[in-house]
XYZ file of C-alpha atoms in Angstrom:
602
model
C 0.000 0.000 0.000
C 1.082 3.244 -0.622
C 2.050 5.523 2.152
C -0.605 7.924 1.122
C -3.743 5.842 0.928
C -2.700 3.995 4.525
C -2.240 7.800 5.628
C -6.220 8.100 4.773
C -6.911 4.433 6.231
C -4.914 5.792 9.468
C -7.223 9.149 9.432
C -10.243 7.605 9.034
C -9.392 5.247 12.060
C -8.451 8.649 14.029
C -11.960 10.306 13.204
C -13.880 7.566 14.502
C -11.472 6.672 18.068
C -9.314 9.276 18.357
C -6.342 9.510 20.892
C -7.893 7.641 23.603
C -7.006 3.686 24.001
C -10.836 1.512 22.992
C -11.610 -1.941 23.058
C -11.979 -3.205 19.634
C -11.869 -6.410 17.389
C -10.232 -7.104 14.172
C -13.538 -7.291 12.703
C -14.791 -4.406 13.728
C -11.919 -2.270 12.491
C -12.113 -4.389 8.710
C -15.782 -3.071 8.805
C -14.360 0.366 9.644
C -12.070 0.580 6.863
C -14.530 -1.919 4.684
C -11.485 -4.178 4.228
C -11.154 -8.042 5.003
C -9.823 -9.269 8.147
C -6.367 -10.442 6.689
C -6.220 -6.734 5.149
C -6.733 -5.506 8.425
C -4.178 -6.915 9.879
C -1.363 -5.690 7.380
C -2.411 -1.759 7.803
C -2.205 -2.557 12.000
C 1.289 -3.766 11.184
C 2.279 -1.289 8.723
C 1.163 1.575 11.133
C 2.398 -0.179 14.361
C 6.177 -0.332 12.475
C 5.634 3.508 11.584
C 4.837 4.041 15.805
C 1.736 5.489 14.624
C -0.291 2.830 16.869
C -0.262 0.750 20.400
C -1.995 -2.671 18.982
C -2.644 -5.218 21.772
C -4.285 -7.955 20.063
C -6.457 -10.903 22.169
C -7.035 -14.311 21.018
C -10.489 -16.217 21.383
C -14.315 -15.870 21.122
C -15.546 -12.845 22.836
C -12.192 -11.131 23.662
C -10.858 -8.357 22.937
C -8.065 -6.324 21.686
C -6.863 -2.893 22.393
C -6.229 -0.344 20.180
C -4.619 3.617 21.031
C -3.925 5.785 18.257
C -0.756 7.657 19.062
C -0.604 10.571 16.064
C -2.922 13.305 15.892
C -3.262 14.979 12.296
C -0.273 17.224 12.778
C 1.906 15.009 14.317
C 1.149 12.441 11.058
C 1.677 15.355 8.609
C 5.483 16.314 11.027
C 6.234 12.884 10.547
C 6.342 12.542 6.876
C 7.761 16.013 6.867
C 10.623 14.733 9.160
C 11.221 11.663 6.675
C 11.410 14.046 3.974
C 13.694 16.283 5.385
C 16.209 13.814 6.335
C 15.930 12.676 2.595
C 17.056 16.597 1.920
C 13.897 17.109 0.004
C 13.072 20.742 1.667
C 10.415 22.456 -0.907
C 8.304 18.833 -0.972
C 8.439 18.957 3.212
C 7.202 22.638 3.244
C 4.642 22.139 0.442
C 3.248 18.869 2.273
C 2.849 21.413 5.108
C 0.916 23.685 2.930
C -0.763 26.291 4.915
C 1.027 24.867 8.513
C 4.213 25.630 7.596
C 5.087 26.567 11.270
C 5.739 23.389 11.692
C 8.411 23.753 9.786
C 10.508 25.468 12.735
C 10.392 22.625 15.242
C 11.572 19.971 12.501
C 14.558 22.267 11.375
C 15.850 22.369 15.329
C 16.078 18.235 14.779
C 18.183 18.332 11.711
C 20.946 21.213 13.119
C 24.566 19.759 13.527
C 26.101 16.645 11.695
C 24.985 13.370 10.377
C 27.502 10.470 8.631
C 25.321 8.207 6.988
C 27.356 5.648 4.836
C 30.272 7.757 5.093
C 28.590 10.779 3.372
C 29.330 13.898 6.076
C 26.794 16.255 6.227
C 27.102 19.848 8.195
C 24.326 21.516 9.056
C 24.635 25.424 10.108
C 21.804 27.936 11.642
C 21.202 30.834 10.164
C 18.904 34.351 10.533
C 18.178 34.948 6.996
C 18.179 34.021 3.256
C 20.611 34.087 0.962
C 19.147 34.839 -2.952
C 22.144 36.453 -4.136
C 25.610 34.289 -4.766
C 26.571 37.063 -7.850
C 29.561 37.712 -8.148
C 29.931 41.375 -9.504
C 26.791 42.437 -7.268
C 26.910 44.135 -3.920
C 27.618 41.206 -1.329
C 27.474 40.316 2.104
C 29.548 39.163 4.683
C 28.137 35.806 4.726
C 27.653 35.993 0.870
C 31.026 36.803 0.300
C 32.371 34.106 1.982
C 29.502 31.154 0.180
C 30.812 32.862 -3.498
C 34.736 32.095 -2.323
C 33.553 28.149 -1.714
C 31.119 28.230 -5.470
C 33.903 30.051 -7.289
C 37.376 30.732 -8.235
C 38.858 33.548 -9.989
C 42.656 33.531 -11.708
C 44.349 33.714 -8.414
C 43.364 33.617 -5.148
C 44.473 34.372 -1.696
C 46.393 32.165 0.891
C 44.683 32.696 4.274
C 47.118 31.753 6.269
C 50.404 33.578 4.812
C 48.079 36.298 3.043
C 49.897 36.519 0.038
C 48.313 35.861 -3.893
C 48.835 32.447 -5.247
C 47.619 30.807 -8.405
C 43.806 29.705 -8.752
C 42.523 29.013 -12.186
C 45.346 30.489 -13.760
C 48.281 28.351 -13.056
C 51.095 30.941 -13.954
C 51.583 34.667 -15.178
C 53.828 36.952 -16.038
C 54.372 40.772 -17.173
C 55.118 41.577 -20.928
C 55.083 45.346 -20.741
C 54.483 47.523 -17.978
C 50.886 47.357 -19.568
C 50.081 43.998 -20.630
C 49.974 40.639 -18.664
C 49.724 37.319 -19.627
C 47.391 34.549 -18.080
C 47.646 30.635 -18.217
C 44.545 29.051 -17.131
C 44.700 25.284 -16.172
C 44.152 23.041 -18.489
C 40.301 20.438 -18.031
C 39.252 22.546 -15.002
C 35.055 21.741 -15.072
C 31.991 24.062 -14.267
C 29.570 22.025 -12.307
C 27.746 21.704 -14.928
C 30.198 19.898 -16.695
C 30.897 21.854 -19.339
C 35.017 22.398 -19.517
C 36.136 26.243 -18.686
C 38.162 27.848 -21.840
C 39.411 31.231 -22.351
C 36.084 32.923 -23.634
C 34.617 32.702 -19.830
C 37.538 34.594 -18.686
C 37.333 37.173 -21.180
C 33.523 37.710 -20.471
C 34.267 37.438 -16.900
C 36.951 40.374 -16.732
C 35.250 42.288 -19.677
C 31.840 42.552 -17.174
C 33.900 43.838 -13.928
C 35.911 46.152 -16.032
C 32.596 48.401 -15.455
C 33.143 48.131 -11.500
C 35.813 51.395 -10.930
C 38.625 49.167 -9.007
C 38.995 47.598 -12.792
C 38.629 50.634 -14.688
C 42.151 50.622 -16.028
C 41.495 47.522 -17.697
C 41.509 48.375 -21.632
C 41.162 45.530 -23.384
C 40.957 41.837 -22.146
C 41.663 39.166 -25.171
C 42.436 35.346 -25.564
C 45.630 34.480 -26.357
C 45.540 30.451 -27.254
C 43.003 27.814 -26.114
C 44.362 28.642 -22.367
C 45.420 32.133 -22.295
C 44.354 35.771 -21.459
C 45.721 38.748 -22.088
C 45.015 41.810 -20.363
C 46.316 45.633 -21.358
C 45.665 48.003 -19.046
C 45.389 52.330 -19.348
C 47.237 52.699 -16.091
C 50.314 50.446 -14.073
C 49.622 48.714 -11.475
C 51.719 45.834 -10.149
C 49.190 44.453 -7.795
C 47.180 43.095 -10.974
C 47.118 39.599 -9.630
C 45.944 40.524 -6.132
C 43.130 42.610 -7.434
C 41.870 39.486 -9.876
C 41.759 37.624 -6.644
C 38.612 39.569 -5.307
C 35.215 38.781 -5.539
C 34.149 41.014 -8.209
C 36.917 38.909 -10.482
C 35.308 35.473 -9.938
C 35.194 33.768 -13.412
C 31.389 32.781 -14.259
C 30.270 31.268 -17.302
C 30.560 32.958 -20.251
C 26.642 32.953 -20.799
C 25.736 33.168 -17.103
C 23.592 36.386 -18.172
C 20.985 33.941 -20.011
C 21.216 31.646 -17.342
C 17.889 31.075 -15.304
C 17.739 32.031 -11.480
C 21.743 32.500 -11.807
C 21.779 34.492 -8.924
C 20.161 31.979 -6.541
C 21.994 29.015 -8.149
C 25.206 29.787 -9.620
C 27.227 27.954 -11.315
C 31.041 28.292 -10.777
C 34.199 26.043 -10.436
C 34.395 26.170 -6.806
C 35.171 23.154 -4.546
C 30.718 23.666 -3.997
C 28.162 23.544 -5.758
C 24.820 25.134 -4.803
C 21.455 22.326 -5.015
C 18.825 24.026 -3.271
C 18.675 27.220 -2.540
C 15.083 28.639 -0.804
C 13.096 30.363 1.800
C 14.193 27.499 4.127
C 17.579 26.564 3.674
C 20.753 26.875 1.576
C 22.159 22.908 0.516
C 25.884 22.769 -0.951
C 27.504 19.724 -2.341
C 31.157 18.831 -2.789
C 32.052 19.153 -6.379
C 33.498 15.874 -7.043
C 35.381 17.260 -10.358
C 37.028 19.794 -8.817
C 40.473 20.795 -10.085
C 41.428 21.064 -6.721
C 41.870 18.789 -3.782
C 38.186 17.515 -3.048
C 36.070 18.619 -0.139
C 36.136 16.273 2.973
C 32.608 17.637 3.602
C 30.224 16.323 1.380
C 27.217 18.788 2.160
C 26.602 21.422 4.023
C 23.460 22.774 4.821
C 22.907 26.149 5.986
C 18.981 26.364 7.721
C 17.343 29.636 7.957
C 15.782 30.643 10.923
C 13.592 34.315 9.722
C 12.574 34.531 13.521
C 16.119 35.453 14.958
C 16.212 38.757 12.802
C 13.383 39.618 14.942
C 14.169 41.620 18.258
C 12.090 43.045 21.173
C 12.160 46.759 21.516
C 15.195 47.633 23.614
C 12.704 49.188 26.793
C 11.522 45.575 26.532
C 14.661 43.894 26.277
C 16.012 45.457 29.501
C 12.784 44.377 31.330
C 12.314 40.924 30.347
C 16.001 40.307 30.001
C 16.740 38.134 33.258
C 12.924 36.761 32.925
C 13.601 35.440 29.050
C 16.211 33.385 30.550
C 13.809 31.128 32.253
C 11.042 31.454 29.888
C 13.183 30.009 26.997
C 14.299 26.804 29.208
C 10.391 25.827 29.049
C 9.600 26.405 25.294
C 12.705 25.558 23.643
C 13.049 21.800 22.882
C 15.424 19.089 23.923
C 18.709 19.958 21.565
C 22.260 18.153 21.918
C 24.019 21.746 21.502
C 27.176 19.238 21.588
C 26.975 18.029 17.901
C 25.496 21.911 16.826
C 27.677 24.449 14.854
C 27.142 27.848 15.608
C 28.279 31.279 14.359
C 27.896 34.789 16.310
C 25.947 36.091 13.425
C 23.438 33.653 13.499
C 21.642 35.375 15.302
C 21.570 38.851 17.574
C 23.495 39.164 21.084
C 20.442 40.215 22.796
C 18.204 36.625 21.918
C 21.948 35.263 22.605
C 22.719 36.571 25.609
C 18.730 36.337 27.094
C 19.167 32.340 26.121
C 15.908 33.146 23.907
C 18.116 29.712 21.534
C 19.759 28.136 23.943
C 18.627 24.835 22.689
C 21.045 24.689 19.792
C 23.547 27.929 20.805
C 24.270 26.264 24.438
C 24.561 28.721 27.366
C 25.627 31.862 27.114
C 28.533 31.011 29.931
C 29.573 28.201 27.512
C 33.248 28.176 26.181
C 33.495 29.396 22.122
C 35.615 26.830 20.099
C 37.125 30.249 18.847
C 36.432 33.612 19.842
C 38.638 37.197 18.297
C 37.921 40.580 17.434
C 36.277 40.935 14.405
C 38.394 42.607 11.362
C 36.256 45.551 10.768
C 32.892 46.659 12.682
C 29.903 48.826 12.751
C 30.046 52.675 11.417
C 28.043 55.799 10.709
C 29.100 57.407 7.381
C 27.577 61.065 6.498
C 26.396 61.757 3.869
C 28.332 64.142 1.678
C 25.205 65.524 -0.807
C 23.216 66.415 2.976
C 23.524 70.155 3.858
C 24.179 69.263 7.862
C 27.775 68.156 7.224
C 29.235 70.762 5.201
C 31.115 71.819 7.731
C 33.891 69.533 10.391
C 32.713 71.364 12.815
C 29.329 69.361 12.415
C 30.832 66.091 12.167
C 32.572 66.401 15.263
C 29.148 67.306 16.723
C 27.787 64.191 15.783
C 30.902 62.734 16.890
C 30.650 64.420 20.034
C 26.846 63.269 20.350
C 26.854 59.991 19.248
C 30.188 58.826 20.329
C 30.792 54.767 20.549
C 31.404 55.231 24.293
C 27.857 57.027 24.703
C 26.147 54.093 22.902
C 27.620 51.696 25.532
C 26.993 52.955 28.253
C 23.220 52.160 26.946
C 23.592 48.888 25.478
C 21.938 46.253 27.766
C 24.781 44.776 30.011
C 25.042 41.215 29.454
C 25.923 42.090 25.758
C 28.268 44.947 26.871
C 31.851 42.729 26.689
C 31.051 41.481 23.054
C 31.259 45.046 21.762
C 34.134 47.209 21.604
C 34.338 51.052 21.094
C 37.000 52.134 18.183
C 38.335 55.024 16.174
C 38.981 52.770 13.303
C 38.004 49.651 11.271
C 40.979 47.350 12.190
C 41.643 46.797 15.713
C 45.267 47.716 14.957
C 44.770 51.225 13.830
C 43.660 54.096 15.553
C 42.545 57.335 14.101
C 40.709 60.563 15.925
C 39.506 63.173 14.187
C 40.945 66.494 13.769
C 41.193 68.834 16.747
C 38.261 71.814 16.059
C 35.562 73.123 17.880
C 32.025 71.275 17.465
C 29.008 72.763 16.191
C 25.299 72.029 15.424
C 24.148 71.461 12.197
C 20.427 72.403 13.214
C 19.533 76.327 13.745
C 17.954 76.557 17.317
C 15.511 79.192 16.667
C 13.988 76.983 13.605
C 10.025 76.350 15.106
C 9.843 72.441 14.228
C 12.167 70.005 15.492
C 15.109 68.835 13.787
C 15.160 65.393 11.776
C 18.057 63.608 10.759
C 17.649 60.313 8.469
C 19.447 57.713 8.758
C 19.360 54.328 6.846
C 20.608 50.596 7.246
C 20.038 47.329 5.261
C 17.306 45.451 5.834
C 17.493 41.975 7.948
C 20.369 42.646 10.149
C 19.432 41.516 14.170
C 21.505 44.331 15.517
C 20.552 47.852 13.579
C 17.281 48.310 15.209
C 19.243 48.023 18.861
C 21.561 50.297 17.482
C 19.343 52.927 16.258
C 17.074 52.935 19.161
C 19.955 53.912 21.445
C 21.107 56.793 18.954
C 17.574 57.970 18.432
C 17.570 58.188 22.051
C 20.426 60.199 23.000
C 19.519 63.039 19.718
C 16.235 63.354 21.178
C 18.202 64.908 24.060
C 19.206 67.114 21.896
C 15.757 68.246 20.864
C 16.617 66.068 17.377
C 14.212 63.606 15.775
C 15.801 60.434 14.557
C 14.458 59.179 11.678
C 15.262 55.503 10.091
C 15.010 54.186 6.526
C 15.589 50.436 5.827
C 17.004 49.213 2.195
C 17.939 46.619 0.291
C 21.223 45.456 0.660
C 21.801 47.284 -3.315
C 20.344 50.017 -2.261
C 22.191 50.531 1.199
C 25.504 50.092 -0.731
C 24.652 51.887 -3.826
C 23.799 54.805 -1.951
C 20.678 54.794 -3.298
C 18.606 57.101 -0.742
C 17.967 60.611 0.171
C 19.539 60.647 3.613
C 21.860 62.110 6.313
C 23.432 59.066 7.829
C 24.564 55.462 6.778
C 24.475 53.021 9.255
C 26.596 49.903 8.121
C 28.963 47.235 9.502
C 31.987 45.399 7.413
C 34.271 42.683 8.040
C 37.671 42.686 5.879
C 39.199 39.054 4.562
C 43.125 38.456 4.438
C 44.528 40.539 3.496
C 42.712 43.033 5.634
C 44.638 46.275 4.732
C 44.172 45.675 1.084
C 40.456 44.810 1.133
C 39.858 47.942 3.535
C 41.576 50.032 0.441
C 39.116 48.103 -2.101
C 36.427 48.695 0.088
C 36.744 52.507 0.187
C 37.235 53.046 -3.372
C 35.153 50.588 -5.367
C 31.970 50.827 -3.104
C 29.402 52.896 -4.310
C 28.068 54.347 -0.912
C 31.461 55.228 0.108
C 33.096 56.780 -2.822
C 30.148 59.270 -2.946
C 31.394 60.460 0.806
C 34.477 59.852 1.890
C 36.206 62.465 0.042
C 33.522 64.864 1.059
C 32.151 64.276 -2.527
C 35.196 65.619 -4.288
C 35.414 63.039 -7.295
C 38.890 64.699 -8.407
C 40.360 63.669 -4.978
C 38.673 59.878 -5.117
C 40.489 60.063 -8.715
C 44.011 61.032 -7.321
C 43.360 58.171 -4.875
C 42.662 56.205 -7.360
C 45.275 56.533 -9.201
C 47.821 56.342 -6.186
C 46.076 53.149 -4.817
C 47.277 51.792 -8.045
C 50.761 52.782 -8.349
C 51.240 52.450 -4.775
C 51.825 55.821 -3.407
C 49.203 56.148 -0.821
C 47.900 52.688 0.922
C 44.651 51.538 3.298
C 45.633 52.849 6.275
C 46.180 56.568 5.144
C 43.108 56.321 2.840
C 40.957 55.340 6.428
C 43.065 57.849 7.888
C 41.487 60.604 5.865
C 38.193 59.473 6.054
C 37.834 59.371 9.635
C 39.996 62.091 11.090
C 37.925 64.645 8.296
C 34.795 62.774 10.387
C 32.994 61.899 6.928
C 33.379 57.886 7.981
C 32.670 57.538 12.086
C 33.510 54.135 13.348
C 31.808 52.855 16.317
C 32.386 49.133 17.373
C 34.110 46.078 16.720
C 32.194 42.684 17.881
C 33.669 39.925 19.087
C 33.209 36.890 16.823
C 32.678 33.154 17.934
C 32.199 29.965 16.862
C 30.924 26.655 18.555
C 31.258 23.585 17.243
C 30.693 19.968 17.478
C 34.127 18.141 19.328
C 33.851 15.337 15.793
C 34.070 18.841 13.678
C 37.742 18.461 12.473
C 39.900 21.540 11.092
C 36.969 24.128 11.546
C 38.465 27.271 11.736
C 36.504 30.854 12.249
C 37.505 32.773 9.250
C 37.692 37.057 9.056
C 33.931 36.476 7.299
C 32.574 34.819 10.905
C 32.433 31.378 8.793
C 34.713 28.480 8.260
C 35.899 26.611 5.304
C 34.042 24.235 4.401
C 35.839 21.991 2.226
C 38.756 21.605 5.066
C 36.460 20.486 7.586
C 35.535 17.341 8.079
C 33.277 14.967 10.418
C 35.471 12.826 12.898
C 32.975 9.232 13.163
C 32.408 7.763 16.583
C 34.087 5.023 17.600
């Protein structure tokens, strides 16, 4: 029988009995179901194997039997959910849940940390949010940045551990002219499609993120041969291979324009391959043609949990803090936290830190696998087109006003030692802005009340904290706060009419250099940092290249002129399961994937 139609002979049997245990017969049950006898006694030991039944059966005239039904309707529809999640078939489990799809929560929680099932390792990750961007080329997040690095490569790439350039897809290189380089690619390296890589996707590739302006000097991009590239560029710069190691460089095929849902489902060269990719969870796959050495992990699956990006208001927070505690112990279920793997930006510090997921985060006393200040960290930028920052003299008010040691001092104090104040975005440089008197930007005899506008990306767990404790201490100052959430290509395009930017950044190895790349080929910062002076970001520009200014004097500018304002760095952690083996937390708050692997027990 077919697991649907005993599903309906199980539901009709439920209608009629219910939960409760009854005194039956066989035959009464066959006339139930209007089966024979014989019949009835294969769908009571179909459903009693599937522990959807308690079947005591008595022998002779005039006894017996007992009969409890032990699923209610839900629990039946969870439990072919269940099966069909542990047979990684995601959209079929939520669509069989149709219009209960909060069901869907509870069954997740179950699947979270490892499983080794004939050998195939499986990782399984929390997460706050989905992930329908894996473009290369696009604006990208932290957490997106560091899924492209594992579904792509690009020419060269970066060694994380010495931070120096090393060859990716293009096995050697060399300079010809002061202008012109030469590229070897390597010779049978696959797409996961199957189709073999050739010179035509890397001229495509470079030809599209010559547009981007860190690869504006790039004239003309050519093949040279089956396996080689050329590439002439308008200006020198001898950092050519570490700038074709960034993400904007990743090769993609040469038709990936055409391609259908190419943003959700990529397809690259990478050591992982993207197979689902949903409102519910993110499923990679080792690439088993990779060029490289092959990914211990064979899958990992990244589960999205909407509800974390969701926060009390602060007042709350700081009422109900000590209170949540307790609370979550009775509602969360039974979770071994030992074989979970999770990151700090899962999730925010306040459900953290309150135990609101203690069931698969642990306690928040717990020990971290790995714990370090985070490369990077939250900011305010002003904006250089709004009329209130004209002047330094209203910078430093804001400054003055919305200092990182102000915001502390308000942050709710179990989260307090996971956030550091800072004067710049890499814990090893400090920067203050320049000594000048401070000034409002708002004319006190005006007869409304001041509003500034600030805006942020959309889904982050922190930003609303954040803004609630600066639109508190303005409206001390007799100033209105008001907040505008974007899309994350809108936030770093720049793409609003506003006062403030609200953002946060973490830099991969090599820190320095990405901090440089982020200044000058973002969109949302090239418009301020320079106070909107597009002959200065071109000097820059041009200086970056020939290396003549670097990163640190670049961040130097922007902060002591007070047009970028740094506020915190964040400590970073990651817990994993003891049989996780070379798991590592990366600059990105991740690990990589195809290094770790699942240690069996003995």
């Amino acid at each position: 029988m077919s697991g649907r139609r005993l599903e309906q002979q199980y539901l009709k049997l439920l209608s009629q009995f219910g939960l409760l245990e009854v005194a039956t017969t066989l035959q009464e049950l066959a006339d139930q179901l209007c089966c024979t006898r014989r019949h009835m006694r294969s769908l009571l030991t179909q459903m009693y194997s599937l522990g959807w039944i308690n079947w005591q059966a008595e022998a002779g005239r005039g006894r017996r039997s007992y009969l409890q039904l032990l699923r209610n309707e839900h629990q039946l529809l969870s439990d072919k959910a269940d099966k069909l999640l542990d047979a990684g078939c995601f959209s079929e489990a939520i669509e069989l849940l149709g219009e209960e799809k909060q069901l869907i929560a509870p069954l997740l929680r179950a699947k979270l940390g490892y499983s080794i099932r004939a050998d195939h390792q499986t990782l399984r990750v929390p997460y706050y949010r989905t992930m329908p961007n894996l473009y290369p080329g696009t604006p990208l997040r932290r957490s997106e940045l560091h899924l492209v690095r594992q579904i792509f490569n690009g020419l060269t790439r970066i060694n994380e551990e010495k931070g120096e350039v090393e060859a990716d897809l293009a096995h050697h290189w060399r300079t010809l002219e002061p202008l012109h380089w030469r590229f070897y690619l390597r010779p049978a390296v696959q797409f996961h499609d199957g189709r073999e890589l050739c010179a035509a996707d890397v001229v495509a590739s470079l030809t599209r993120c010559a547009q981007l302006p860190l690869y504006s000097h790039i004239g003309q991009i050519s093949q040279f041969g089956t396996l080689g590239v050329d590439i002439q560029l308008t200006e020198v710069d001898n950092h050519l291979p570490l700038l074709l190691s960034n993400i904007e460089a990743m090769i993609l095929p040469a038709d990936h324009a055409s391609r259908i849902a190419f943003a959700a489902k990529p397809i690259g060269t990478g050591p992982y391959c993207v197979a689902e990719n949903d409102d519910w969870h993110l499923r990679l796959k080792a690439f088993d043609h990779y060029f490289g050495l092959r990914a211990l992990l064979d899958e990992v699956e990244i589960l999205m949990w909407p509800e974390l990006s969701v926060s009390q208001p602060l007042d709350k927070q700081q009422n109900h803090l000590l209170k949540s505690v307790t609370d979550s112990a009775k509602h969360t279920p039974e979770i071994s936290t030992d074989t979970a793997t999770w990151l700090s930006s899962s999730l925010s510090d306040v459900d953290y830190a309150a135990g609101l997921v203690a069931g698969f985060t642990g306690k928040p006393s717990d020990v971290f696998s790995e714990m370090f200040l985070e490369k990077g960290g939250y900011f305010l930028l002003c904006d250089s087109r709004s009329s209130f920052w004209q002047g330094i003299e209203q910078r430093r008010w804001l400054r003055e006003k919305v200092s990182p040691h102000v915001l502390l001092r308000q942050l709710v104090e179990p989260i307090r030692h996971f956030w550091v104040p800072t004067g710049s975005l890499l814990p090893t440089w400090f920067h203050c802005m320049m000594p000048c008197n401070s000034e409002s930007p708002f004319q006190l005899e005006q007869n409304t009340k001041p509003v500034l506008r600030l805006a942020y990306h959309k889904q982050h767990p922190e930003y609303h904290m954040l803004t609630v404790l600066m639109a508190n201490v303005l409206a001390l100052e007799g100033v209105e706060l008001e907040t505008v959430a974007l899309t994350y290509t809108d936030w770093a395009d720049g793409n609003a009419d506003v006062d403030l930017w609200l953002g946060t950044v973490n830099f991969a190895v090599p820190e320095a250099w990405n901090v440089g790349c982020w200044l000058l080929g973002t969109p949302l910062l090239r418009q301020s940092i320079s106070g909107g002076d597009i002959a200065q970001l071109n000097d820059w520009m041009t200086k970056w290249r020939n290396n003549t200014i670097n990163a640190e004097e670049l961040m130097r500018f922007a902060t002591t002129s007070g047009w970028l304002q740094p506020l915190f760095h964040h400590w970073m952690r990651l817990k994993g399961p003891e049989q996780a083996k070379g798991i590592h937390l990366n600059n990105l708050g991740w690990f990589d994937f195809k290094s770790t692997w699942i240690e069996p027990e003995l």
